[in-house]
Amino acid sequence: MMWRTVMVVVLLSSLHRIHANKEKEKYRHRCRANYHKTPVCLNRPDGYFCHCGGGFEWNGRTCIGNAYDSRLEFRQIDPIRYTELFGRAFPQCKEFTITMWLRPYDTAKRRTILSYRVGLKNVFRLEVKRSLRLYMLGEHVETAKGLEEKQWHRVAFTWSSKGGMWSIHWDGKKQSGHDLAIDQTIPSSGELVLGQKKNNKEHDFNRNSTFLGDISHLNIWDHVLNESRLDNIWKDCTFTECGNAASWVDFRAGTRGAMTLRWPSGVYDRCQADSKKSCNEYCSFTIGPQCNADLNNNLMWPRTQAGKTASIVCPGAQDTSWDYPRYANRTCSRTTATDGEWEQPQLSDCIGTTRVDLRTEVKKVLLSNTKVNGSYIPGYAEVLQNLSQEETGNIFDISVDIDNLAMIVKLQQRALKYAMQQAAIGVLPNTSYPQWDDTRRFAQVIADIIDNILRRDKYPAWEYSKPVGGEAVRLISIVRNFARVLSDSMKFHLKQGHLKINDASVELTFKNFAVSVQVLQRDVSATMTLNGRSRYAKSVFPNGRVDDMTRLAADVRAHLNVSRQEYVGLGQVAYPTVVRLLPNHFRSSKDANINAPMVGTYVLEEQEMNNLTEPLLVTLPLSTYYNVSNPRCLTLQIGDKFHPYRWVADGCKLVRRQYNTVLCECRKTGIVTVVTDMYDVNWRLSYQRHFEQEPIAVMGCIACMLLCIGAFCAFYYYKCQADTVEVHKNLAASITLLHLFFVIGIKRTESMLVCRGFAVLIHYFFLTMFTWLMNEAFNLYVVVSNAMHETAVQQRPMARYYVMGWVVPGMVVAAFVGINQDSYYDDGNLCWPSSNHVWMLLGPVFGILTITTLVLIFAMKDIVESSYSKDQQANKVVMSQERTKHNRSCGNRRRHSAGATGIP
């Protein structure tokens, strides 16, 4: 039993020694420790970062000093300059290996690269002329070919006293031999100098052999390195192998004269290690693998450790209809020791189950290879139509709706293709799907779905789209495919005789989307005719249109081989609101803002039309058309996953700008819009629209505010506390706030949210001004009534006044905003309720004025009944009581003022 324990101990000790020897051998040739350090692994979204600190950088294996990758420059003969081994003695050796990178500048004369002398005896020397030469103890060898000037060359020399074996390596070539200084020993503690050779005198250098060029990464070993080791040194970009007899860093402190040391050396410019990959491997092995931050399904998944799950609150989770917090989850799986890989995200909690079920069913049908007639497609489309009508604050719901829309359009395309195949072999039934009426109903439903997806109430959900514009670009692509399906369907039914050419068009107009698809036919004169051109009039596309589609028809005839096809489809789409989802830039700026709807024109064929002979003329209305300048026409260019789009000026140019429209000339089809600078340095007030704040109006508002504020201050100064004074104060406050918000907010249209806020406030204080005017009438009636009935209980209705003055107008405005929503606001350039709902302003005002008039009539009736002609004594009582109340409400302050001035 004892011997077994001893054997285990001996075995473990042996394994430990073997591991220690390997580690020792691994770092045996490492350079000085102060040029290396261990990195700090920083966890960043795109991967690990090896932080080395000032003066160090990651080289693929460790942190190394920036100055280590350097070169010595020898560019002049005079004054004398050289570098010598400093801080250590050259050892005695019977063999050596010298490696370096060399860039000679002058090889016409023999130049000394390196020389080693002990006392006055030259032991060995390396020289370059047109060839490389090695001197050893009075003997020499040299290469057959030289080195090109001003080019970096990798050079190595090896020598062994045993048999005098030597070799010279340069740029992958090798020359070797024997009988060089056989059985000789290199003595130690000599002078090792770079760039110079000493004469027989102690401090005398031979200027004729001064080296001209650059030297870098020169290292000397006290043994012979094999070719494999040399090859690894040349390929090594990490600088972790240094000579044990003399290393490159040993020469840094030994510069003499006007030497120049520069870094980086430039040697490894084409041999840089993949620092990012190697850092990830190092840190993953040290800390653990992770999955990088990833943009997927409109969520930016954070960098996550392998084996763990990332959770993100679903966009729109603040919706009160959700009875518990909802999260999207995604697991990072460990694939190797240093790699992690994301799995598919789990979004079931963030998406409505009906949408998910629809997507699953449609995807299953789409992926199946069965050829069916597609009669089920309208049912899928109607389900999606109902889902798209729902309000949602969740970008996932919109994304799934777009997925379902894309698949339903593909199903329709496949059903149409199947019908064409059946018709080609003459077995298509007359009642098979899709008939032309089926196609028109399908188009109506799909267009309604697109319009619902683009509704204004879904803008908050669209703001969660990542990257910005990604989902909008997908939707635009689906719309083009949808138009292509309509075009192909019309061609099919034209060929089947189910449709006449004059009826071969589909035009659908909604609030947020409009589409028109038509089919062209070759006539007997071989020219293209566009039927129903008038359908592109402004009544169909109020948000932009192509003025002359016959130009596009002519180019279709010129560019496409229409002799092989009887019909060609053209399409036009208009997006009044999508431009908000595809901003031109992502910073707050008044320069180059999108200021028009988007209009797209397509040739619905396999071949694109990018170089039109006759340009298309596109008319676009400006959303803001005063105090703007520098209009430019831009086209939409589709990008990649992380940069889904960009607006470019290529292909379209401005023809002219009228008051509120811009005419663009385009040489290619696609999406077009207009950007403007939202200011005009030459703008004047005379350029404004019909409703504008004139200076005299602003001055009047300010004067009114000052009077109201003055009255308010007077009431406060005299400390008047009567109900009548309180009503006066509130009326003054409502008038002041109305004029204040009107002056500063009526034109704040740069932000939709701010503008809508001012519109609601102006409407609210507009109503409060009239309700407090009504309270003035009620207060007058109460004052008269209290005076006439002194014995009765005195009325103090201030609580009712506050309700009628502030609460009731708020309820009215809130009701109007809730009922009308987006249509409540003005579509123009004013922060004001829409002129289409003028009754919202005038209706409550007329009602309040009517009540005020009736109350005043009743108050007048009481006053008349107690006039002097009927009861003079009663009137005296009324006047006396009112004078007493007024003195009580404001008398304290008046007495204080009188006392201060000495008035009795």
PDB file of N, CA and C in Angstrom, residues 334 438 534 669:
ATOM      1  N   ARG A 334     -23.368  28.009 -25.229  1.00  0.00           N
ATOM      2  CA  ARG A 334     -21.921  27.839 -25.335  1.00  0.00           C
ATOM      3  C   ARG A 334     -21.637  26.788 -26.394  1.00  0.00           C
ATOM      4  N   ASP A 438     -62.290  38.264 -57.353  1.00  0.00           N
ATOM      5  CA  ASP A 438     -61.516  37.856 -56.176  1.00  0.00           C
ATOM      6  C   ASP A 438     -60.275  38.733 -56.011  1.00  0.00           C
ATOM      7  N   SER A 534     -55.907  59.689 -66.855  1.00  0.00           N
ATOM      8  CA  SER A 534     -56.517  60.686 -65.979  1.00  0.00           C
ATOM      9  C   SER A 534     -56.702  60.174 -64.557  1.00  0.00           C
ATOM     10  N   THR A 669     -36.898  54.869 -61.797  1.00  0.00           N
ATOM     11  CA  THR A 669     -38.089  54.605 -61.011  1.00  0.00           C
ATOM     12  C   THR A 669     -37.702  54.377 -59.555  1.00  0.00           C
TER      13      THR A 669
END
